[in-house]
Short mmCIF file of C-alpha atoms and ligand atoms in Angstrom, two decimals:
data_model
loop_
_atom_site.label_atom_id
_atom_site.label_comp_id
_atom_site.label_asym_id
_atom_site.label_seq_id
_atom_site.Cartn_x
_atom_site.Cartn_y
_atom_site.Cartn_z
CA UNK A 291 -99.43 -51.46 -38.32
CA UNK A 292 -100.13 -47.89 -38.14
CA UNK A 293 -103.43 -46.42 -36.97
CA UNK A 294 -105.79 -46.23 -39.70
CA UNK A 295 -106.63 -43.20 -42.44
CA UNK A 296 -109.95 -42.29 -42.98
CA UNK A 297 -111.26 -40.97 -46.34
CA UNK A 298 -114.35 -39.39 -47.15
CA UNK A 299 -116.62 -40.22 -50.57
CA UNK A 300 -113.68 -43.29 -50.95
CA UNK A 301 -115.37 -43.97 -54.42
CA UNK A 302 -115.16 -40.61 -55.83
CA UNK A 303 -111.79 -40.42 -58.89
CA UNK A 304 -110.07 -39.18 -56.60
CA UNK A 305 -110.59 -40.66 -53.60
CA UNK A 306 -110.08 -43.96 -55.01
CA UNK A 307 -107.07 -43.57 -56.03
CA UNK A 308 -105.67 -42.28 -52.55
CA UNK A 309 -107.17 -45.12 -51.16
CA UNK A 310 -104.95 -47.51 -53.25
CA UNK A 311 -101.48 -45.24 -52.46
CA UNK A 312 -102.29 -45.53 -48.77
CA UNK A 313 -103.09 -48.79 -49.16
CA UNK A 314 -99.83 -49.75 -51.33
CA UNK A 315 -97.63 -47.59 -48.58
CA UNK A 316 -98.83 -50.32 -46.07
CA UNK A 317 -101.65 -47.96 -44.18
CA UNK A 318 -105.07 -49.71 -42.83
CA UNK A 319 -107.62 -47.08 -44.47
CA UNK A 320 -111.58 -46.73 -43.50
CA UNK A 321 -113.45 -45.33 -46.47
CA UNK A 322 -117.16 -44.23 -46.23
CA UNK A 323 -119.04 -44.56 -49.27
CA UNK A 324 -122.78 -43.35 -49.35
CA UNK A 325 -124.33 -46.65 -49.84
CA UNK A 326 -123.75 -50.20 -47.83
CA UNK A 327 -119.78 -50.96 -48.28
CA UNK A 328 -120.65 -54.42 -49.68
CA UNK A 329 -122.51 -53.13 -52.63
CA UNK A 330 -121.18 -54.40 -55.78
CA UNK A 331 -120.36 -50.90 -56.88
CA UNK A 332 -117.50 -50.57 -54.58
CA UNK A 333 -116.47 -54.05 -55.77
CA UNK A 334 -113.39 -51.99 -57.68
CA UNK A 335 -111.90 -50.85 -54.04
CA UNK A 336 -112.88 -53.80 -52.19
CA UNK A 337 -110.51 -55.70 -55.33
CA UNK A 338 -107.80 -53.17 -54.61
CA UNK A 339 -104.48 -54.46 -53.69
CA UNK A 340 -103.78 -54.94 -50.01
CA UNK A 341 -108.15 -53.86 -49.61
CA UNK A 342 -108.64 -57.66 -48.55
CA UNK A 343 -107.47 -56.79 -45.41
CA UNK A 344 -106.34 -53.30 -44.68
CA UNK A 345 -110.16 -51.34 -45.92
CA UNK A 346 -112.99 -51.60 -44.19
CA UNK A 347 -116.12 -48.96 -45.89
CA UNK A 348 -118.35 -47.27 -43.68
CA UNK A 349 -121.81 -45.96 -45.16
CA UNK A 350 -122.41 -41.80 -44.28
CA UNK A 351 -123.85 -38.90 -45.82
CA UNK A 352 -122.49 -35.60 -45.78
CA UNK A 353 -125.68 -34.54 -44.85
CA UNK A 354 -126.20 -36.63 -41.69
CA UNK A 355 -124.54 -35.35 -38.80
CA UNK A 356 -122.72 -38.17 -36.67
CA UNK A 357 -122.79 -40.49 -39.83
CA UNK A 358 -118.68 -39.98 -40.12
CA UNK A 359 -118.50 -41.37 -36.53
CA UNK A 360 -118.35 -44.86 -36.72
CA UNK A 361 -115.64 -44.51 -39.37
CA UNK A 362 -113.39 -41.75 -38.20
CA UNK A 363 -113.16 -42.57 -34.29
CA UNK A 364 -109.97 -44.77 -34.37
CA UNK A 365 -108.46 -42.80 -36.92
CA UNK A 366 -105.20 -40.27 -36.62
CA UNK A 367 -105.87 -38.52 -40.21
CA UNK A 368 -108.50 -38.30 -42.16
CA UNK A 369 -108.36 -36.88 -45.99
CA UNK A 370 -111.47 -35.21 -46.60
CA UNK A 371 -112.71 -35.12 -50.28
CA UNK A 372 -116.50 -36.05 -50.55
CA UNK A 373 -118.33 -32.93 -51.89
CA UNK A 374 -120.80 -32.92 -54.55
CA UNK A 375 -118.69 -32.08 -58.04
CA UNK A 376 -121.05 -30.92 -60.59
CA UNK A 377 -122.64 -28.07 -63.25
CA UNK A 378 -125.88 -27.18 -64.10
CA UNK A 379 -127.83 -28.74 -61.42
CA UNK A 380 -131.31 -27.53 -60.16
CA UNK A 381 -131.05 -26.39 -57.33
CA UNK A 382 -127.48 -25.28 -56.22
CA UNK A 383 -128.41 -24.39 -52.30
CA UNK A 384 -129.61 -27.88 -51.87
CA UNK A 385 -127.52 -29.64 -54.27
CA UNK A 386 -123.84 -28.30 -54.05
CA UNK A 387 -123.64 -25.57 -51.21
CA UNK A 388 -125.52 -27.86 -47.77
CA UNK A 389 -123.67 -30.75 -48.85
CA UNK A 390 -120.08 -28.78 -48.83
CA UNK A 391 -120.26 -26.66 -46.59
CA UNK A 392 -122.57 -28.66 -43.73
CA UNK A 393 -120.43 -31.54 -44.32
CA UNK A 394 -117.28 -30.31 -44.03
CA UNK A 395 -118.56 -28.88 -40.59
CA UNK A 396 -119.93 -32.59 -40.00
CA UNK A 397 -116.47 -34.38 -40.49
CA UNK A 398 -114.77 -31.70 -38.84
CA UNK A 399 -117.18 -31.65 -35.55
CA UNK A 400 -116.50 -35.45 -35.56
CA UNK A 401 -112.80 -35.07 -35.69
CA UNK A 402 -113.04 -32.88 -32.76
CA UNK A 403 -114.87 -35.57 -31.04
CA UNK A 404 -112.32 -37.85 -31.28
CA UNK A 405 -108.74 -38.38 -29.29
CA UNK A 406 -106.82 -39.27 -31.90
CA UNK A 407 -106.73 -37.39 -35.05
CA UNK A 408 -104.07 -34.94 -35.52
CA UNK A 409 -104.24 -34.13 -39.02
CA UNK A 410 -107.19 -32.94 -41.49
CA UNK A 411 -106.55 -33.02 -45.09
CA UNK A 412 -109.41 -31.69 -46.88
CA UNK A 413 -109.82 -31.69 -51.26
CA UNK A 414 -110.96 -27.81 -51.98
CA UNK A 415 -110.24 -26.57 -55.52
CA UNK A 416 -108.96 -24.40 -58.00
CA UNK A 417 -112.66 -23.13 -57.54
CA UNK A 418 -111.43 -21.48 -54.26
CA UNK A 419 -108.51 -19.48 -55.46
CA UNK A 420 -110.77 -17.98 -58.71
CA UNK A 421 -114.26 -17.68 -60.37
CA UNK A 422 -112.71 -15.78 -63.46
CA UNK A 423 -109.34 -15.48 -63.98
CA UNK A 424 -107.20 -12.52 -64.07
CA UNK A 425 -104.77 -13.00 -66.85
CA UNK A 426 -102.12 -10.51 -65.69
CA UNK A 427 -101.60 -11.78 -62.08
CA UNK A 428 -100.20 -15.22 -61.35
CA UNK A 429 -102.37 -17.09 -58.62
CA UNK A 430 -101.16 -18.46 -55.82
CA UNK A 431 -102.16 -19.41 -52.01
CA UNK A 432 -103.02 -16.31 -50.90
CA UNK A 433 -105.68 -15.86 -53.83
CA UNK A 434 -109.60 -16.53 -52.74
CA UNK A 435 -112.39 -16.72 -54.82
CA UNK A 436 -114.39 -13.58 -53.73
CA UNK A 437 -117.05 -13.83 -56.36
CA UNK A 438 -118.85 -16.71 -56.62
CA UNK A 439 -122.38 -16.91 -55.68
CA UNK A 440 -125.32 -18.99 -55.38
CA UNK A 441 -126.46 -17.47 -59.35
CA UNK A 442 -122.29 -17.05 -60.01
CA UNK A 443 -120.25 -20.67 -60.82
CA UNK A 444 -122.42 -22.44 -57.80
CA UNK A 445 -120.04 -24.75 -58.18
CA UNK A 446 -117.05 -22.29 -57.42
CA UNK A 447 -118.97 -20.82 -54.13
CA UNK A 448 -119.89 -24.69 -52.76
CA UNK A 449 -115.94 -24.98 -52.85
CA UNK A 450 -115.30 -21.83 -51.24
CA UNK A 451 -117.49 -21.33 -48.66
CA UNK A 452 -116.94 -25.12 -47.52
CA UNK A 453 -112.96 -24.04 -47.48
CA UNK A 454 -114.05 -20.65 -45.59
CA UNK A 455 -115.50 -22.81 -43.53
CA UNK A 456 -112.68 -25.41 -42.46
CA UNK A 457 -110.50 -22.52 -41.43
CA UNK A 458 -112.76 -20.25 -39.74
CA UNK A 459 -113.68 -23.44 -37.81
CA UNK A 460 -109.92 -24.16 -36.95
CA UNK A 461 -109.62 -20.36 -35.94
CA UNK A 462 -112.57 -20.40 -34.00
CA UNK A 463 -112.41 -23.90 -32.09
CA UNK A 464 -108.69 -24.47 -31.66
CA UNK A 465 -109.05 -28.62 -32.27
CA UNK A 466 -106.54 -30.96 -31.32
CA UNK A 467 -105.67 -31.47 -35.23
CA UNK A 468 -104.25 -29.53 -37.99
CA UNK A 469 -105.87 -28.72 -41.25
CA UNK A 470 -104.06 -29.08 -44.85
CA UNK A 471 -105.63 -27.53 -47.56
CA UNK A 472 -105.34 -29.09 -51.22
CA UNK A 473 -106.35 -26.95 -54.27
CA UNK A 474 -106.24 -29.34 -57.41
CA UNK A 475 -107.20 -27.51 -60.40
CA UNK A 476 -108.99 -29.71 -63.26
CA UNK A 477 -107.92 -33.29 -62.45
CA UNK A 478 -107.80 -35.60 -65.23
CA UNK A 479 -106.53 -39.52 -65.73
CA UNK A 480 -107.32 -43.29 -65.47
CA UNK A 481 -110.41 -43.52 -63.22
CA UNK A 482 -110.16 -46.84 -60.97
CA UNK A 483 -113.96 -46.93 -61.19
CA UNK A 484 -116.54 -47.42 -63.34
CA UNK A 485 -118.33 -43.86 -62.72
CA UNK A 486 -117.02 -40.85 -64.87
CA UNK A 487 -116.03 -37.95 -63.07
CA UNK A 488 -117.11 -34.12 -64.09
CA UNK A 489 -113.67 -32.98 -65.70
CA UNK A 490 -113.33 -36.32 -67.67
CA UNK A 491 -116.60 -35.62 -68.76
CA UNK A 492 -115.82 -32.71 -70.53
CA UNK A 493 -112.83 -34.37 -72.65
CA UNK A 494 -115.73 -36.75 -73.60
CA UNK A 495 -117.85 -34.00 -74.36
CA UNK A 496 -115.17 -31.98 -76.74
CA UNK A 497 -114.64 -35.87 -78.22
CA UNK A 498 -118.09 -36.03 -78.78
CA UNK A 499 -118.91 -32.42 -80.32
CA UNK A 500 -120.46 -31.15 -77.76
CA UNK A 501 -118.27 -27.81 -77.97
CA UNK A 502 -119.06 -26.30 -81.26
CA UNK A 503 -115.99 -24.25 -81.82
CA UNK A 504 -112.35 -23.50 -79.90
CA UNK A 505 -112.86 -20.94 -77.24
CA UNK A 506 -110.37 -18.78 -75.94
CA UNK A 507 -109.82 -21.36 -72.84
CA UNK A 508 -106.94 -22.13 -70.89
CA UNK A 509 -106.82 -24.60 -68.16
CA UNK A 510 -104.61 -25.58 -65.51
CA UNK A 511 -105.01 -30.04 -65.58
CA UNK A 512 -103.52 -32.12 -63.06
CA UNK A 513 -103.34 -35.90 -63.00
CA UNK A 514 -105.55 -37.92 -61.23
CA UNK A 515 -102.25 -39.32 -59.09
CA UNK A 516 -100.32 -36.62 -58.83
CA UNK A 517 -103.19 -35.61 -57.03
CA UNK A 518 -103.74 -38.22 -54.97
CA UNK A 519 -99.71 -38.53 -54.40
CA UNK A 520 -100.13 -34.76 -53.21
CA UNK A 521 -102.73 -35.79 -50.27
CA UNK A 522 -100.93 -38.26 -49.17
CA UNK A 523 -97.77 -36.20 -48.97
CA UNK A 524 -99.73 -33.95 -46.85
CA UNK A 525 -100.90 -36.04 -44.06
CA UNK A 526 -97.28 -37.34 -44.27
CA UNK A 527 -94.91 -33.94 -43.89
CA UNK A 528 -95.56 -32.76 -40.73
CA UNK A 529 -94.57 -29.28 -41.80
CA UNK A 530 -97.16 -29.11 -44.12
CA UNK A 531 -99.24 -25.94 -43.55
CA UNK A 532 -101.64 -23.96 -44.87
CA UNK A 533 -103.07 -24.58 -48.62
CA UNK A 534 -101.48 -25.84 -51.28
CA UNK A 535 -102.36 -25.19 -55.28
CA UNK A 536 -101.72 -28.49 -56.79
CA UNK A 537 -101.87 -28.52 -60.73
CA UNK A 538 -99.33 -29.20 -63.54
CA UNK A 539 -99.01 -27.35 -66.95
CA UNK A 540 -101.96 -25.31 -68.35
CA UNK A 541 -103.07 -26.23 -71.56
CA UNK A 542 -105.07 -23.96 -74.26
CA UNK A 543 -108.38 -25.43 -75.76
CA UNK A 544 -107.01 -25.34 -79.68
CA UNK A 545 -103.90 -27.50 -78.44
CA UNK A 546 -106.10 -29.73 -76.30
CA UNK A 547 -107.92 -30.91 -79.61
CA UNK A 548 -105.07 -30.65 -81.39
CA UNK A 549 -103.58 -33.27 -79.53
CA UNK A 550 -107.29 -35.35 -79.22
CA UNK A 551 -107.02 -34.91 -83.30
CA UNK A 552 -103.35 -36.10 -83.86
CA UNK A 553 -103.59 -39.05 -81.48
CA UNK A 554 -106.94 -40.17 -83.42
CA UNK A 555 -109.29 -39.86 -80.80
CA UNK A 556 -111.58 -38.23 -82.95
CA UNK A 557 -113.68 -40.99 -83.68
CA UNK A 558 -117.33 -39.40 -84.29
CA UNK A 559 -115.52 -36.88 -86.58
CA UNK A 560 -116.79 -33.82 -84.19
CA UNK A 561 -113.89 -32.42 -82.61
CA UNK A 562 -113.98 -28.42 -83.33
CA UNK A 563 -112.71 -26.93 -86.11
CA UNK A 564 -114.05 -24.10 -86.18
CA UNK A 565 -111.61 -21.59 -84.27
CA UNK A 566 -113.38 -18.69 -81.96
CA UNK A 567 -110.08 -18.16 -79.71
CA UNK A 568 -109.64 -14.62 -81.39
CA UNK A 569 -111.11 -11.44 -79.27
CA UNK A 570 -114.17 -11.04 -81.73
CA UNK A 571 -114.68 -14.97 -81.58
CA UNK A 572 -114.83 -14.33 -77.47
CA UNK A 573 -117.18 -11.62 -78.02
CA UNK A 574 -119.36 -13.92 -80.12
CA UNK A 575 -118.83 -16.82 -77.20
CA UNK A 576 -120.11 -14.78 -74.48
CA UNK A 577 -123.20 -13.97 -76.53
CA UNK A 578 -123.94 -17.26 -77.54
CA UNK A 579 -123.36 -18.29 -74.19
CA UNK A 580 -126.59 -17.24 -73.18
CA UNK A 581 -127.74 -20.13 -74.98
CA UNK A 582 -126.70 -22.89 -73.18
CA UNK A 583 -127.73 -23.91 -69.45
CA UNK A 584 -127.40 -21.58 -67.09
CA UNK A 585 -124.56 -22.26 -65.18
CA UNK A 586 -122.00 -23.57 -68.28
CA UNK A 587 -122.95 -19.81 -69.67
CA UNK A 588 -122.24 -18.33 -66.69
CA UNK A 589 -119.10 -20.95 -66.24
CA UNK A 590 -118.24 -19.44 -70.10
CA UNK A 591 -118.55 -15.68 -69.58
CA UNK A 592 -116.47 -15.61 -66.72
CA UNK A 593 -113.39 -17.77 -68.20
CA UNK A 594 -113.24 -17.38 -72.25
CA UNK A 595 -110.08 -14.80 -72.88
CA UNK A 596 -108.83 -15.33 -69.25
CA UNK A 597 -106.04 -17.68 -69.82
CA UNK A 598 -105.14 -19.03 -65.74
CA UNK A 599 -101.78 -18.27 -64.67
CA UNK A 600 -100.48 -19.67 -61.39
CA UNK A 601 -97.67 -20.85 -59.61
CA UNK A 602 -97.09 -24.43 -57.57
CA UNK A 603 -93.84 -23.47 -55.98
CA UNK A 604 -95.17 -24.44 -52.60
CA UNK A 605 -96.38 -27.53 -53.71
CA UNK A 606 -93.50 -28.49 -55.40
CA UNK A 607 -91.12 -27.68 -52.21
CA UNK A 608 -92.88 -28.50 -49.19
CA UNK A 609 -94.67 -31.76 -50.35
CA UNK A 610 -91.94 -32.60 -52.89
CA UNK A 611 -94.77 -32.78 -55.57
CA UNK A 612 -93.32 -33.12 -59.99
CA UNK A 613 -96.29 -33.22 -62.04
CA UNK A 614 -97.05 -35.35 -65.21
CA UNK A 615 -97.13 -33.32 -68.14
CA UNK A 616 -101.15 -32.52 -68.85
CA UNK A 617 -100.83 -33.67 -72.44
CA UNK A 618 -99.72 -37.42 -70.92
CA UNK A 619 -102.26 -37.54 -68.13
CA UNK A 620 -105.10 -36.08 -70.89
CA UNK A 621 -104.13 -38.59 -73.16
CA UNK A 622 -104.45 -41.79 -70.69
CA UNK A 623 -107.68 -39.91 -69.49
CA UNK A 624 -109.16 -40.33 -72.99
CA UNK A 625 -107.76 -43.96 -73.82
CA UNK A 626 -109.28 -44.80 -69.90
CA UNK A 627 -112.52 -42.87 -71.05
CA UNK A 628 -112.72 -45.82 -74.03
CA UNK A 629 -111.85 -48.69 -71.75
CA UNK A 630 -114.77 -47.79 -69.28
CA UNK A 631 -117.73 -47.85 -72.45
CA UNK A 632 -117.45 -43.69 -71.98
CA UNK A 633 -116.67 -42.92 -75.41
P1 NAP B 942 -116.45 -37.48 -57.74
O1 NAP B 942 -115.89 -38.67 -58.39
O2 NAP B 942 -117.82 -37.03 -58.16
O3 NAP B 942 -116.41 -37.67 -56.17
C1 NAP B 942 -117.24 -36.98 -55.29
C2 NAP B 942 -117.43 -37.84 -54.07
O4 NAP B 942 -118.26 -37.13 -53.12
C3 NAP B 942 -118.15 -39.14 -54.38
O5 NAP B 942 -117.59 -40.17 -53.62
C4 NAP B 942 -119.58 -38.85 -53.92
O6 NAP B 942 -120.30 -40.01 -53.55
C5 NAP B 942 -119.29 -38.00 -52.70
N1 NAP B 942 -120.50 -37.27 -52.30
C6 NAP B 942 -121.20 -36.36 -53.01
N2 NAP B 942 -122.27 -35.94 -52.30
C7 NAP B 942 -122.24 -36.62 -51.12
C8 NAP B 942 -123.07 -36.66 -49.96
N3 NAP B 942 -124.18 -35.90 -49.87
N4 NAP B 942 -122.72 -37.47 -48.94
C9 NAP B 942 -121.60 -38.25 -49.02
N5 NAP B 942 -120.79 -38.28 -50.09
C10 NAP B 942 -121.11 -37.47 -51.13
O7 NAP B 942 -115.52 -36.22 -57.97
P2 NAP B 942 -113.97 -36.00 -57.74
O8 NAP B 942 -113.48 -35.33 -58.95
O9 NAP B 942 -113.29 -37.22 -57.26
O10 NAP B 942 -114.02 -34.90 -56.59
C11 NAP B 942 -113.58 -35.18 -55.27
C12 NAP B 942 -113.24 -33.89 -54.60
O11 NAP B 942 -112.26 -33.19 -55.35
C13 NAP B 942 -114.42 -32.91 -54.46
O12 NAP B 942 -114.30 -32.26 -53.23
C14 NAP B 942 -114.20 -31.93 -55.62
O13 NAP B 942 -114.77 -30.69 -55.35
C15 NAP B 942 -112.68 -31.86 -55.61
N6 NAP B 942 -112.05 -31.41 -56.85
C16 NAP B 942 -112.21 -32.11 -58.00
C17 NAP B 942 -111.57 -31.66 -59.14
C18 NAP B 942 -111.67 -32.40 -60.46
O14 NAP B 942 -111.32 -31.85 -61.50
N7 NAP B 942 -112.11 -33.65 -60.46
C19 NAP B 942 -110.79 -30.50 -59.11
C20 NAP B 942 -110.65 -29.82 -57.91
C21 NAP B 942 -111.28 -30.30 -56.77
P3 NAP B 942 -121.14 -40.84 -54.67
O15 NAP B 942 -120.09 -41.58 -55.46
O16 NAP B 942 -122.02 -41.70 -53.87
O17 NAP B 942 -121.88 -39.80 -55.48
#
C-alpha cells in the first residue's frame, strides 16, 4: 500500500469528498477533524467505503501549532483545505484571517518537519485571483486579488494572504516538497455530510427568498467532485506546477432561478421575480446594499454588473480536468440540499 495522504478539515464539502476518491483509488488517508475522530459527527467518513480500514482522523486546530503533527509525519502529500469559509462574521482578524493564514504556516512548518512529504496541495480560491471582477479581461493564473482587506470581502483577503503566504514561504525556505495551488471558484453539489457548506447556502437562500430581486450576477460554479477530482490530480501529476483556476461554466443569476423555477424547486413560492439585472437596477442594488450586513453589501457592490470571465486552459491540460456543466451540478446541489432537511 502506498504511504498515506493527509487532509486537512477532512469534514469540510470538500474535503470529504477527496477523502472518498483517495480512498476509492486504493490510498490509506489521515484526516484531522477539529473534534475527537470518533465523534458521531464524522460517523459519515468513518462509513465511507474502504474508511474501515484505510482512515484514521486526527483531532488539530489550525490555530494550534504542532497539532498537524501527529497526523502528517508519515505522510508523502498532504492536501491542505481547512480554512474558515464564511460572510458576515464579527470579527474577521480573529475569525477568517489567523485561522488562514497562521494555519497554513502551521501545516506547512510541520511539513517541513517531516522526511517524507514531497508534495503540498493546498484549497485557495477564486477569492485569490479577484475581489471585483473586471468584465473586459479574462482571469487567469497570473491574476491576484490586490484589493481585499480586513473592511473589503474579509473573506477574499483570508484567502489571499493565506495563498501569499504558502508561496512566499516556499520562496523563502526552500522545503523538501512542492506546493500546488488549487483555485475553485463557487463549488456546488451533493454534500457527503450532514453540515451545509457557505455556497450551498446561498442556493438555499435564493430558494428561500432571501434575495429580493435578480442582480446583475454572474458566477463561475464548479462541482463539488470535479473539485475534489482536480486535487487529487494534483498530488498525482508530477508536473503539476504552480496554481491552477479550477471552475466550469459561469452562470448568470436570472438563468440560475430560471432553472430553480422550471425544475420546481420553488417550493415556498419566493424565488425572485422581480428583475434588477439592468444598469439602473445595479445602481439601485448598490444603494440598497447598504442595507444588508456589512460584508454581503460590501460582497454586492464590488460584484453586481461585473460578470467573471476566466479561462481553465491549464486546468484542463495539465491535470486533464472536464467539468460538469454548472446547471447539472446546481441542480443535484438543490435536490441534495432537500435530502439533508436544508430546504
Ligand atoms: P467547509 O465545509 O466549511 O470546510 C471548512 C473546513 O475547515 C471544515 O472542515 C472546518 O472544520 C475547517 N476549519 C475551519 N476553521 C478551522 C480551524 N480553526 N481549525 C481546524 N479546522 C478548521 O467549506 P468548504 O467549502 O469545504 O471549504 C474548504 C476549502 O475550500 C476552504 O479553504 C475554502 O476557502 C475553499 N473554497 C471553498 C469554495 C466553495 O465554494 N465551497 C470555493 C473556493 C475555495 P469544522 O467542520 O470543524 O468547522
Amino acid at each position: 500500500m502506498s504511504k498515506p495522504v493527509c487532509v486537512t478539515g477532512a469534514s469540510g464539502f470538500i474535503a470529504a469528498h477527496i477523502v472518498k476518491q483517495l480512498l476509492d483509488r486504493g490510498y490509506a488517508v489521515r484526516g484531522t477533524v477539529r473534534d475527537d475522530g470518533a465523534s458521531p459527527k464524522y460517523a459519515f467518513l468513518r462509513d465511507l467505503p474502504g474508511a474501515a480500514d484505510r482512515l484514521e482522523l486526527f483531532r488539530a486546530d489550525l490555530l494550534e501549532e504542532g497539532s498537524y503533527d501527529r497526523a502528517v509525519e508519515p505522510c508523502t502529500a498532504v492536501i491542505h483545505t481547512a480554512s474558515p469559509y464564511r460572510v458576515n462574521v464579527g470579527d474577521p482578524e480573529k475569525e477568517l484571517l489567523e485561522p488562514a493564514v497562521n494555519g497554513t504556516r502551521n501545516v506547512l512548518d510541520t511539513c517541513a518537519r517531516t522526511t517524507g512529504v514531497e508534495r503540498v496541495v493546498l484549497t485557495s480560491s477564486v477569492a485569490a485571483v479577484t475581489d471585483e471582477p473586471d468584465p473586459s479581461r479574462v482571469l487567469d493564473e497570473n491574476d491576484w486579488n490586490t484589493r481585499s482587506s480586513l473592511r473589503r470581502n474579509p473573506y477574499h483577503y483570508s484567502k489571499v494572504e493565506a495563498e501569499r503566504l504558502a508561496w512566499e514561504y516556499m520562496r523563502k525556505n526552500r522545503p523538501r516538497f512542492d506546493l500546488v495551488v488549487i483555485n475553485p471558484f463557487m463549488v456546488t453539489g451533493p454534500s457527503l455530510g450532514p453540515s451545509l457548506n457557505t455556497t450551498n447556502a446561498m442556493l438555499r437562500d435564493i430558494v428561500r427568498g432571501v434575495y429580493p430581486a435578480i442582480f446583475d450576477l454572474v458566477w463561475g460554479f464548479v462541482d463539488v467532485r470535479d473539485t475534489a477530482a482536480a486535487h487529487v490530480a494534483a498530488l498525482e501529476t508530477k508536473r503539476a506546477e504552480g496554481r491552477y483556476l479550477c471552475s466550469g461554466d459561469s452562470l448568470h443569476m436570472r438563468d440560475l432561478v430560471l432553472l430553480l423555477r422550471e425544475n420546481g424547486f420553488d417550493p415556498y413560492g419566493k424565488l425572485p421575480r422581480l428583475d434588477l439585472s439592468s444598469p439602473a437596477g445595479s445602481a439601485a442594488v448598490r444603494l440598497l446594499s447598504r442595507l444588508q450586513p456589512r460584508d454581503t453589501g460590501v460582497y454586492l457592490r464590488t460584484h453586481v454588473g461585473r460578470a467573471i470571465r476566466y479561462d481553465t486552459a491549464k486546468i484542463r491540460k495539465d491535470l486533464g480536468m472536464h467539468f460538469m456543466p454548472s446547471k447539472e451540478s446546481i441542480l443535484e446541489a438543490v435536490k441534495d440540499l432537500r435530502r439533508w432537511g436544508h430546504l
